[in-house]
Every structure is written in C-alpha cells, then in structure tokens.
Amino acid sequence: MSNYHPLTEQEAIGIARSVPGIFGPEGELSCREIGDGNLNLVFHISQASTGASLIVKQALPYAKVVGESWPLSLDRARIESEALILEERFAPGLVPKVYHSDNDMALTVMEDLSSHVIMRQGLIEGGVYPLFAEHISDFLARTLFFTSDLGMNQQEKKLLTRSFVNPDLCKITEDLIFDHPYTNADTNSFDSHLQADAERLWSDQELHFEVARLREKFLTHAQALLHGDLHTGSIFITEQSTKVIDPEFAYFGPIGFDIGAVFANLLLHYASQEHWSADEASRKARRQYLTDTIGDIWHGFERKFRELWNEHGTDRIARTAEYQDDYMLRLLQDAAGFAGAKAVRRIVGLAHVADIDKIPDADVRAKAQRLALTIGTTLIKRNRQLTSIEEIINIADSASRA
C-alpha cells in the first residue's frame, strides 16, 4: 500500500466532496477529527449551508492505545467496509450506509449518525431504548443466519470466508479475552484493590478449562460471519433507531460470540448500577429493565433464527427438528460462556468499560467490579449446563443479591 498515509483534515474534506449526492455545490465544508477509539482516525465532515454531513474513517497501521510498537494490518478497513455492505443487505437499516471505500488508503466513507448517541453513554445517562431488543435480535438473526451453512450455499460460504480472514484483529481477541486475563500478563490493567481477585483468576483451573473450550470455539468454529466486537460502544441508538457500527473485527466464527458480547455489555451495565442508580428501588428497576432486555433479545433471536431456518434453510439434513433444537441450545450455551469471558476481560484486561471505570468512589467501583467478575466467572463455569435464558438472568440476579 505505497500510496497510504494518514489523512489530514483537508484531504478528508476533499474525499468527502467527491462523494456524489451528499453536499450542495455552494458552501464550505468543515472537518473535525472525532476518533476516540484505539485503531482509527475518524473525521466528521459537514456543510453548514445545507446541514449535510458524513464520516470518513481511516484505519491506522497500529493500535493507538499502545502505539507503533503494536502494528496492525490495514486490510481491516476493507473487511469493515465489506462487512457493512453485507450487513446492510441482510439487515437493512441497522447499519450506516457506505458511500465509498478505498482499500489502498484504508478508508471508508459512510453515513453520519450524529443524530444518535453511543449506546454505552446513553445507558450511563439513564437512557431506555424500547426497540433495541427487537432491532438487535433482527440484526443478529439475519446477519448470522444468512452467512451460515444453514442459510447460504456451503461452497459459496467457503469462498466468502476467504474474504474475511482477519488474523491481526482475531489475535487481539484471542489474547485479550481468552488468554491474558487468566495469567499475569503485561497487558492486564486493574485497580490495586482487585489484586487478590485477579490472582484467583490466574489459579482457577476449573475456570481455565472452560475458557480453553471457549477459546477453541473462537479459533475453529467458523459458523457465520461475526461482527466480532459487538459491544454497546459499537452501537448508535435512539428510542426509535439502532445502528451497528465498526465491524472491523469481522470474521467467520462461533455465532454465540456476537450474542454473548451484547449480553456481556448489558450485564456490565447491570453491575455498574451500584453507582449509576440513586437508590435501591431505582437500582432494582434499572436492573429489571436490563435483564428483561437480555431475555427479549434471546427470545427474539431464537424465534427469528428458527423462522429463517424453516423458510430459507439450504441444507436438507439440517431440517431435522431435533437438530434444530440441539443447535439453538448450543448457541445459548456458547453465548453464556462468551458473555462471561467478555465481562471478565473488561474488569482485569487491557480495555475496560466506562460504565464501571467512571464510578468515582473506589469502594463502590470495587463492588461493581466484583459483581461483574462473579457474574462473568459463573457464566463461564456453568455455560454448558444452562438450558434457558432465564438461568443466565438468574445468575446475575443471584450475584447481585449476594
């Protein structure tokens, strides 16, 4: 990629101006670099005279959170752009529109979602999103079914898999979620009051056994095209609209990983109510909203996935009713285990969540952190015994009462 270089704001404006049908012929364009993530430059470009705007996102050849000592492939920009286009085909209206992409410059030009808020921040501020469960279960069911061996020709799926080999970003997940939190790794980051809790993670062989099984699935089970990083910071939302962003971690992996990522972030927010709810009554109500949402997501996903399977299934032998029941149970169990691993990582690993890290009182923050660890480790250890979403919810509620 000899032409690659990080964009200046003026270059980003020039690229934006070249996209047809967005900006009027009169009026200047203004640009702000708004990227607060770890891997990319993000330019917001707008035209005051028309109110039009868009986003130019460019991958950097290293992880911003660490620096140039952690190089990353720029091919992830192509992967993100192609994933967004596929997701829009299968789940229209639930991702930002892609206007233009340039693989050499590792950039994607897409719809501006400034009318939405990042879901994580919206939840911290007490937001309630009545359509979220319906929207995200649509997104999960449709994107995962139609890129699986159940919903597309298996040979075509094998060819598509080649386009989403994503070793650099998969390596981040493999290390930061399924390895480093369970050993005294340099990348780990946690408050000093969690030292004993972390050491228990490092020595818990029962936990390590289940994490190893989950890691094996992440490494080897190419069930469907995953978003790969589906947390509440990768979702823009309003009360009426949900938009999933940032699929640069996309690859073919275990379906339960994406579902579990959504569950984990709602459960981390559940734990954070030690601070964000003003009193016990509001805390109980907020947690009920969150667990109701988790239940609605699973039930919606299961119903929609089964309907798609029954109507559009491509594999005759997979139509066996008992196989479908077994498959859905395994997805639920995988989702529980992956949710636990995602929760644990966010407490002791490299990248945390604002829901908990922004709790100012150290004692309250510790209580939230330990609740998240209890929920996470229990989900990991019990994932293969669970038979219903209600059991997952009960794990959270029992931990909070304890």
Short mmCIF file of C-alpha atoms in Angstrom, two decimals:
data_model
loop_
_atom_site.label_atom_id
_atom_site.label_comp_id
_atom_site.label_asym_id
_atom_site.label_seq_id
_atom_site.Cartn_x
_atom_site.Cartn_y
_atom_site.Cartn_z
CA MET A 1 0.00 0.00 0.00
CA SER A 2 2.60 2.51 -1.13
CA ASN A 3 0.04 5.31 -1.50
CA TYR A 4 -1.11 5.02 2.10
CA HIS A 5 -0.60 7.86 4.56
CA PRO A 6 -2.72 9.16 7.45
CA LEU A 7 -5.17 11.74 6.16
CA THR A 8 -5.06 15.40 7.03
CA GLU A 9 -8.35 17.19 7.66
CA GLN A 10 -8.08 18.96 4.29
CA GLU A 11 -7.57 15.65 2.50
CA ALA A 12 -10.59 14.22 4.29
CA ILE A 13 -12.65 17.19 3.11
CA GLY A 14 -11.51 16.57 -0.46
CA ILE A 15 -12.57 12.93 -0.28
CA ALA A 16 -15.92 13.89 1.20
CA ARG A 17 -16.53 16.49 -1.52
CA SER A 18 -16.00 13.82 -4.18
CA VAL A 19 -18.90 11.68 -2.91
CA PRO A 20 -21.90 12.43 -5.15
CA GLY A 21 -25.28 13.46 -3.84
CA ILE A 22 -24.31 14.49 -0.30
CA PHE A 23 -23.17 18.12 -0.29
CA GLY A 24 -24.52 21.12 -2.17
CA PRO A 25 -22.36 22.89 -4.77
CA GLU A 26 -22.22 26.06 -2.64
CA GLY A 27 -20.90 26.33 0.88
CA GLU A 28 -17.70 25.33 2.62
CA LEU A 29 -17.14 22.02 4.33
CA SER A 30 -15.81 21.83 7.89
CA CYS A 31 -13.98 18.89 9.43
CA ARG A 32 -13.33 17.58 12.94
CA GLU A 33 -11.29 14.52 13.86
CA ILE A 34 -13.51 12.80 16.41
CA GLY A 35 -11.92 9.36 16.75
CA ASP A 36 -11.73 8.27 20.37
CA GLY A 37 -11.16 4.60 19.66
CA ASN A 38 -7.93 2.64 19.65
CA LEU A 39 -7.43 1.80 16.00
CA ASN A 40 -8.61 4.56 13.63
CA LEU A 41 -8.90 8.16 12.56
CA VAL A 42 -12.50 9.34 12.27
CA PHE A 43 -13.36 12.61 10.52
CA HIS A 44 -16.78 14.28 10.80
CA ILE A 45 -17.35 16.47 7.75
CA SER A 46 -20.32 18.81 7.50
CA GLN A 47 -21.72 21.65 5.43
CA ALA A 48 -23.42 24.38 7.45
CA SER A 49 -25.33 25.79 4.46
CA THR A 50 -27.17 22.50 3.78
CA GLY A 51 -26.91 20.61 7.06
CA ALA A 52 -25.40 17.66 5.19
CA SER A 53 -22.66 15.58 6.80
CA LEU A 54 -20.80 12.28 6.57
CA ILE A 55 -17.99 10.31 8.22
CA VAL A 56 -14.58 9.45 6.77
CA LYS A 57 -12.96 6.63 8.75
CA GLN A 58 -9.35 5.62 8.13
CA ALA A 59 -7.52 2.69 9.69
CA LEU A 60 -4.12 3.33 11.24
CA PRO A 61 -1.31 0.79 10.79
CA TYR A 62 -1.00 0.34 14.56
CA ALA A 63 -3.14 0.27 17.70
CA LYS A 64 -3.47 3.84 19.04
CA VAL A 65 -3.94 2.53 22.57
CA VAL A 66 -0.37 1.16 22.52
CA GLY A 67 1.39 2.95 19.66
CA GLU A 68 3.51 1.98 16.69
CA SER A 69 5.01 -0.94 18.62
CA TRP A 70 1.68 -2.78 18.01
CA PRO A 71 1.38 -2.93 14.19
CA LEU A 72 -1.93 -3.89 12.58
CA SER A 73 -2.89 -4.79 9.03
CA LEU A 74 -4.68 -2.06 7.09
CA ASP A 75 -6.76 -4.75 5.40
CA ARG A 76 -9.17 -4.44 8.31
CA ALA A 77 -10.59 -1.32 6.61
CA ARG A 78 -11.60 -3.43 3.61
CA ILE A 79 -13.05 -6.03 5.94
CA GLU A 80 -15.10 -3.38 7.76
CA SER A 81 -16.44 -1.87 4.54
CA GLU A 82 -17.37 -5.23 3.03
CA ALA A 83 -18.95 -6.38 6.30
CA LEU A 84 -21.11 -3.24 6.48
CA ILE A 85 -22.28 -3.80 2.91
CA LEU A 86 -23.19 -7.42 3.66
CA GLU A 87 -24.91 -6.48 6.91
CA GLU A 88 -26.97 -3.85 5.10
CA ARG A 89 -28.04 -6.47 2.56
CA PHE A 90 -29.17 -8.93 5.22
CA ALA A 91 -30.37 -6.48 7.91
CA PRO A 92 -31.32 -3.28 6.06
CA GLY A 93 -31.48 -0.10 8.08
CA LEU A 94 -29.48 -1.45 11.02
CA VAL A 95 -26.02 -0.29 9.91
CA PRO A 96 -24.73 3.01 8.48
CA LYS A 97 -24.82 3.39 4.71
CA VAL A 98 -21.45 3.04 2.97
CA TYR A 99 -20.92 5.74 0.31
CA HIS A 100 -17.36 4.95 -0.78
CA SER A 101 -14.33 2.89 0.18
CA ASP A 102 -10.67 2.97 -0.80
CA ASN A 103 -8.65 -0.12 0.10
CA ASP A 104 -5.29 1.47 -0.73
CA MET A 105 -5.93 4.32 1.69
CA ALA A 106 -7.71 2.01 4.16
CA LEU A 107 -10.72 4.28 4.41
CA THR A 108 -14.49 4.10 4.35
CA VAL A 109 -16.88 6.98 3.77
CA MET A 110 -20.21 6.40 5.47
CA GLU A 111 -23.42 7.84 6.83
CA ASP A 112 -23.13 10.29 9.72
CA LEU A 113 -25.08 9.12 12.77
CA SER A 114 -24.74 12.27 14.86
CA SER A 115 -28.50 12.21 15.48
CA HIS A 116 -27.87 9.05 17.54
CA VAL A 117 -25.89 8.51 20.74
CA ILE A 118 -23.37 5.81 21.53
CA MET A 119 -25.42 3.27 23.44
CA ARG A 120 -22.90 2.92 26.26
CA GLN A 121 -23.09 6.62 27.03
CA GLY A 122 -26.85 6.63 26.60
CA LEU A 123 -27.22 3.84 29.14
CA ILE A 124 -24.90 5.59 31.60
CA GLU A 125 -27.13 8.65 31.33
CA GLY A 126 -30.18 6.51 32.13
CA GLY A 127 -31.49 6.00 28.60
CA VAL A 128 -34.23 3.48 27.89
CA TYR A 129 -34.47 2.04 24.39
CA PRO A 130 -37.76 0.21 23.88
CA LEU A 131 -36.96 -1.03 20.35
CA PHE A 132 -33.39 -2.15 20.97
CA ALA A 133 -34.15 -5.80 21.70
CA GLU A 134 -36.28 -6.05 18.55
CA HIS A 135 -33.64 -4.34 16.41
CA ILE A 136 -30.56 -6.16 17.70
CA SER A 137 -32.27 -9.57 17.58
CA ASP A 138 -33.14 -8.79 13.93
CA PHE A 139 -29.53 -7.86 13.24
CA LEU A 140 -28.17 -10.96 14.95
CA ALA A 141 -30.65 -13.42 13.48
CA ARG A 142 -30.40 -12.16 9.90
CA THR A 143 -26.66 -11.48 9.61
CA LEU A 144 -25.72 -14.71 11.36
CA PHE A 145 -28.25 -16.98 9.64
CA PHE A 146 -27.65 -15.77 6.10
CA THR A 147 -23.86 -16.13 6.41
CA SER A 148 -24.04 -19.62 7.98
CA ASP A 149 -24.08 -23.05 6.37
CA LEU A 150 -27.77 -23.11 7.23
CA GLY A 151 -28.64 -20.03 5.20
CA MET A 152 -26.27 -19.97 2.25
CA ASN A 153 -24.75 -22.44 -0.16
CA GLN A 154 -21.89 -24.11 1.69
CA GLN A 155 -19.43 -23.76 -1.18
CA GLU A 156 -20.25 -20.07 -1.55
CA LYS A 157 -19.72 -19.67 2.19
CA LYS A 158 -16.28 -21.25 1.92
CA LEU A 159 -15.35 -18.75 -0.79
CA LEU A 160 -16.73 -15.86 1.25
CA THR A 161 -14.75 -16.98 4.29
CA ARG A 162 -11.53 -16.23 2.40
CA SER A 163 -12.50 -12.54 2.21
CA PHE A 164 -12.79 -12.28 5.99
CA VAL A 165 -9.57 -13.87 7.19
CA ASN A 166 -8.69 -11.30 9.85
CA PRO A 167 -5.62 -12.57 11.74
CA ASP A 168 -4.45 -9.32 13.33
CA LEU A 169 -7.73 -8.42 14.96
CA CYS A 170 -8.56 -12.03 15.81
CA LYS A 171 -5.19 -12.14 17.59
CA ILE A 172 -6.32 -9.22 19.77
CA THR A 173 -9.43 -11.15 20.78
CA GLU A 174 -7.55 -14.41 21.27
CA ASP A 175 -5.05 -12.75 23.61
CA LEU A 176 -7.09 -10.13 25.44
CA ILE A 177 -10.25 -12.19 26.02
CA PHE A 178 -9.16 -15.83 26.09
CA ASP A 179 -5.61 -15.71 27.46
CA HIS A 180 -4.20 -12.66 29.24
CA PRO A 181 -6.89 -12.18 31.94
CA TYR A 182 -6.11 -15.69 33.21
CA THR A 183 -2.38 -15.14 33.70
CA ASN A 184 -0.13 -12.35 34.99
CA ALA A 185 0.19 -10.71 31.57
CA ASP A 186 1.77 -7.29 30.97
CA THR A 187 -1.33 -6.13 29.11
CA ASN A 188 -3.62 -6.62 32.10
CA SER A 189 -4.86 -3.48 33.80
CA PHE A 190 -6.86 -3.34 37.01
CA ASP A 191 -7.25 -1.37 40.21
CA SER A 192 -4.90 -2.38 43.00
CA HIS A 193 -7.83 -3.44 45.18
CA LEU A 194 -8.51 -6.25 42.67
CA GLN A 195 -5.07 -7.86 43.01
CA ALA A 196 -6.38 -10.83 45.01
CA ASP A 197 -9.36 -11.22 42.65
CA ALA A 198 -7.02 -11.30 39.65
CA GLU A 199 -4.75 -13.84 41.29
CA ARG A 200 -7.75 -16.11 41.87
CA LEU A 201 -8.50 -15.92 38.13
CA TRP A 202 -4.91 -16.88 37.37
CA SER A 203 -5.03 -20.00 39.54
CA ASP A 204 -8.59 -21.24 38.93
CA GLN A 205 -8.11 -24.44 36.91
CA GLU A 206 -11.84 -25.13 36.57
CA LEU A 207 -12.24 -21.69 35.03
CA HIS A 208 -9.22 -22.20 32.75
CA PHE A 209 -10.72 -25.44 31.44
CA GLU A 210 -13.93 -23.72 30.36
CA VAL A 211 -12.05 -20.73 28.91
CA ALA A 212 -9.91 -23.16 26.90
CA ARG A 213 -13.07 -24.72 25.45
CA LEU A 214 -14.42 -21.27 24.54
CA ARG A 215 -11.08 -20.29 23.03
CA GLU A 216 -11.10 -23.44 20.90
CA LYS A 217 -14.52 -22.49 19.55
CA PHE A 218 -13.34 -18.97 18.74
CA LEU A 219 -10.33 -20.39 16.93
CA THR A 220 -12.05 -23.17 14.99
CA HIS A 221 -15.86 -22.83 14.71
CA ALA A 222 -16.48 -20.83 11.52
CA GLN A 223 -20.27 -20.89 11.89
CA ALA A 224 -21.11 -17.46 10.44
CA LEU A 225 -19.75 -14.02 9.67
CA LEU A 226 -19.48 -12.26 13.01
CA HIS A 227 -19.39 -8.56 13.74
CA GLY A 228 -16.64 -9.59 16.15
CA ASP A 229 -16.78 -6.65 18.58
CA LEU A 230 -20.47 -6.09 19.26
CA HIS A 231 -20.43 -4.06 22.47
CA THR A 232 -22.55 -1.05 23.44
CA GLY A 233 -19.75 1.24 22.25
CA SER A 234 -20.28 -0.17 18.74
CA ILE A 235 -23.96 0.69 18.63
CA PHE A 236 -25.50 4.08 17.84
CA ILE A 237 -29.03 4.39 19.14
CA THR A 238 -32.15 6.49 19.68
CA GLU A 239 -35.50 5.44 21.08
CA GLN A 240 -36.59 4.63 17.52
CA SER A 241 -33.39 3.58 15.73
CA THR A 242 -30.45 1.20 16.21
CA LYS A 243 -27.30 1.26 14.06
CA VAL A 244 -24.47 -1.23 14.48
CA ILE A 245 -21.06 0.22 13.59
CA ASP A 246 -17.38 -0.75 13.50
CA PRO A 247 -17.31 -4.38 12.22
CA GLU A 248 -13.55 -4.26 11.62
CA PHE A 249 -13.15 -7.38 13.79
CA ALA A 250 -15.46 -9.30 11.41
CA TYR A 251 -14.51 -12.89 10.66
CA PHE A 252 -16.19 -16.29 10.41
CA GLY A 253 -16.54 -17.60 13.95
CA PRO A 254 -18.96 -19.04 16.53
CA ILE A 255 -22.41 -17.45 16.41
CA GLY A 256 -22.65 -17.30 20.20
CA PHE A 257 -19.73 -14.86 20.36
CA ASP A 258 -21.72 -11.94 18.94
CA ILE A 259 -24.77 -12.74 21.06
CA GLY A 260 -22.64 -13.10 24.16
CA ALA A 261 -20.93 -9.77 23.50
CA VAL A 262 -24.29 -7.98 23.64
CA PHE A 263 -25.27 -9.84 26.81
CA ALA A 264 -21.92 -9.07 28.46
CA ASN A 265 -22.18 -5.34 27.96
CA LEU A 266 -25.72 -5.21 29.32
CA LEU A 267 -24.52 -7.25 32.32
CA LEU A 268 -21.56 -4.92 32.86
CA HIS A 269 -24.01 -2.03 32.90
CA TYR A 270 -26.14 -4.09 35.32
CA ALA A 271 -23.13 -4.34 37.65
CA SER A 272 -22.42 -0.62 37.32
CA GLN A 273 -25.79 0.25 38.85
CA GLU A 274 -24.03 0.11 42.20
CA HIS A 275 -23.26 3.73 41.30
CA TRP A 276 -25.50 4.93 38.48
CA SER A 277 -28.79 4.17 40.28
CA ALA A 278 -29.58 6.62 43.06
CA ASP A 279 -31.21 4.19 45.50
CA GLU A 280 -32.17 0.56 45.91
CA ALA A 281 -35.60 0.94 44.30
CA SER A 282 -34.24 2.60 41.17
CA ARG A 283 -31.38 0.09 41.06
CA LYS A 284 -33.82 -2.80 41.14
CA ALA A 285 -35.94 -1.23 38.40
CA ARG A 286 -32.94 -0.48 36.19
CA ARG A 287 -31.59 -3.99 36.54
CA GLN A 288 -35.01 -5.41 35.75
CA TYR A 289 -35.04 -3.34 32.54
CA LEU A 290 -31.61 -4.71 31.60
CA THR A 291 -32.45 -8.36 32.30
CA ASP A 292 -35.79 -8.00 30.53
CA THR A 293 -33.84 -6.68 27.54
CA ILE A 294 -31.48 -9.67 27.64
CA GLY A 295 -34.44 -12.04 27.75
CA ASP A 296 -36.20 -10.25 24.91
CA ILE A 297 -33.04 -10.32 22.79
CA TRP A 298 -32.61 -14.07 23.17
CA HIS A 299 -36.27 -14.93 22.67
CA GLY A 300 -36.45 -12.62 19.64
CA PHE A 301 -33.24 -14.01 18.19
CA GLU A 302 -34.29 -17.63 18.69
CA ARG A 303 -37.74 -17.11 17.17
CA LYS A 304 -36.40 -15.20 14.15
CA PHE A 305 -33.46 -17.54 13.56
CA ARG A 306 -35.77 -20.57 13.61
CA GLU A 307 -38.21 -18.85 11.24
CA LEU A 308 -35.39 -18.04 8.80
CA TRP A 309 -34.13 -21.60 9.09
CA ASN A 310 -37.55 -23.09 8.38
CA GLU A 311 -38.22 -20.76 5.43
CA HIS A 312 -34.79 -20.34 3.87
CA GLY A 313 -32.71 -23.28 5.11
CA THR A 314 -30.35 -24.55 2.40
CA ASP A 315 -29.33 -27.86 3.99
CA ARG A 316 -31.91 -30.65 3.77
CA ILE A 317 -30.41 -32.81 6.50
CA ALA A 318 -30.25 -29.84 8.92
CA ARG A 319 -34.06 -29.52 8.77
CA THR A 320 -34.35 -32.34 11.33
CA ALA A 321 -36.35 -30.85 14.21
CA GLU A 322 -34.19 -32.40 16.91
CA TYR A 323 -31.06 -30.99 15.27
CA GLN A 324 -32.55 -27.50 15.25
CA ASP A 325 -33.38 -27.75 18.96
CA ASP A 326 -29.89 -29.01 19.75
CA TYR A 327 -28.27 -26.28 17.64
CA MET A 328 -30.21 -23.49 19.35
CA LEU A 329 -29.37 -24.84 22.81
CA ARG A 330 -25.68 -24.89 21.92
CA LEU A 331 -25.91 -21.29 20.70
CA LEU A 332 -27.43 -20.25 24.04
CA GLN A 333 -24.73 -22.04 26.00
CA ASP A 334 -21.99 -20.55 23.82
CA ALA A 335 -23.49 -17.09 24.25
CA ALA A 336 -23.43 -17.51 28.03
CA GLY A 337 -19.80 -18.61 28.07
CA PHE A 338 -18.64 -15.90 25.71
CA ALA A 339 -20.60 -13.29 27.70
CA GLY A 340 -18.73 -14.37 30.81
CA ALA A 341 -15.36 -14.14 29.10
CA LYS A 342 -16.15 -10.69 27.72
CA ALA A 343 -17.23 -9.48 31.18
CA VAL A 344 -14.11 -10.78 32.94
CA ARG A 345 -11.84 -9.20 30.34
CA ARG A 346 -13.42 -5.77 30.88
CA ILE A 347 -12.54 -5.82 34.57
CA VAL A 348 -8.94 -7.09 34.62
CA GLY A 349 -7.80 -6.88 30.99
CA LEU A 350 -6.42 -4.16 28.76
CA ALA A 351 -9.61 -2.30 27.75
CA HIS A 352 -12.36 -1.57 30.27
CA VAL A 353 -15.84 -0.03 30.04
CA ALA A 354 -16.80 3.48 31.08
CA ASP A 355 -19.91 2.15 32.84
CA ILE A 356 -17.64 0.86 35.62
CA ASP A 357 -14.39 2.79 35.20
CA LYS A 358 -16.17 6.13 35.60
CA ILE A 359 -17.55 5.24 39.04
CA PRO A 360 -15.69 7.80 41.19
CA ASP A 361 -15.89 6.12 44.60
CA ALA A 362 -13.29 3.35 44.80
CA ASP A 363 -15.33 1.22 47.22
CA VAL A 364 -18.45 1.42 45.07
CA ARG A 365 -16.41 0.76 41.95
CA ALA A 366 -14.85 -2.31 43.62
CA LYS A 367 -18.30 -3.62 44.46
CA ALA A 368 -19.39 -3.23 40.83
CA GLN A 369 -16.17 -4.82 39.57
CA ARG A 370 -16.50 -7.83 41.84
CA LEU A 371 -20.15 -8.26 40.89
CA ALA A 372 -19.15 -8.27 37.21
CA LEU A 373 -16.40 -10.81 37.92
CA THR A 374 -18.81 -13.05 39.83
CA ILE A 375 -21.36 -12.95 37.03
CA GLY A 376 -18.68 -13.49 34.39
CA THR A 377 -16.89 -16.39 36.04
CA THR A 378 -20.18 -18.12 36.90
CA LEU A 379 -21.37 -17.86 33.30
CA ILE A 380 -18.08 -19.31 32.10
CA LYS A 381 -18.11 -22.21 34.53
CA ARG A 382 -21.79 -23.08 34.05
CA ASN A 383 -22.22 -22.34 30.34
CA ARG A 384 -22.53 -25.99 29.27
CA GLN A 385 -25.18 -26.75 31.90
CA LEU A 386 -27.51 -23.86 31.08
CA THR A 387 -30.77 -24.61 29.29
CA SER A 388 -32.63 -21.27 29.23
CA ILE A 389 -32.04 -17.54 29.11
CA GLU A 390 -33.81 -17.30 32.46
CA GLU A 391 -30.97 -19.25 34.05
CA ILE A 392 -28.49 -16.68 32.73
CA ILE A 393 -30.59 -13.88 34.18
CA ASN A 394 -30.84 -15.73 37.49
CA ILE A 395 -27.05 -15.92 37.69
CA ALA A 396 -26.89 -12.12 37.53
CA ASP A 397 -29.73 -11.56 39.97
CA SER A 398 -28.35 -14.09 42.47
CA ALA A 399 -24.92 -12.49 42.33
CA SER A 400 -26.36 -9.02 42.92
CA ARG A 401 -28.37 -10.22 45.93
CA ALA A 402 -25.32 -11.91 47.38
#
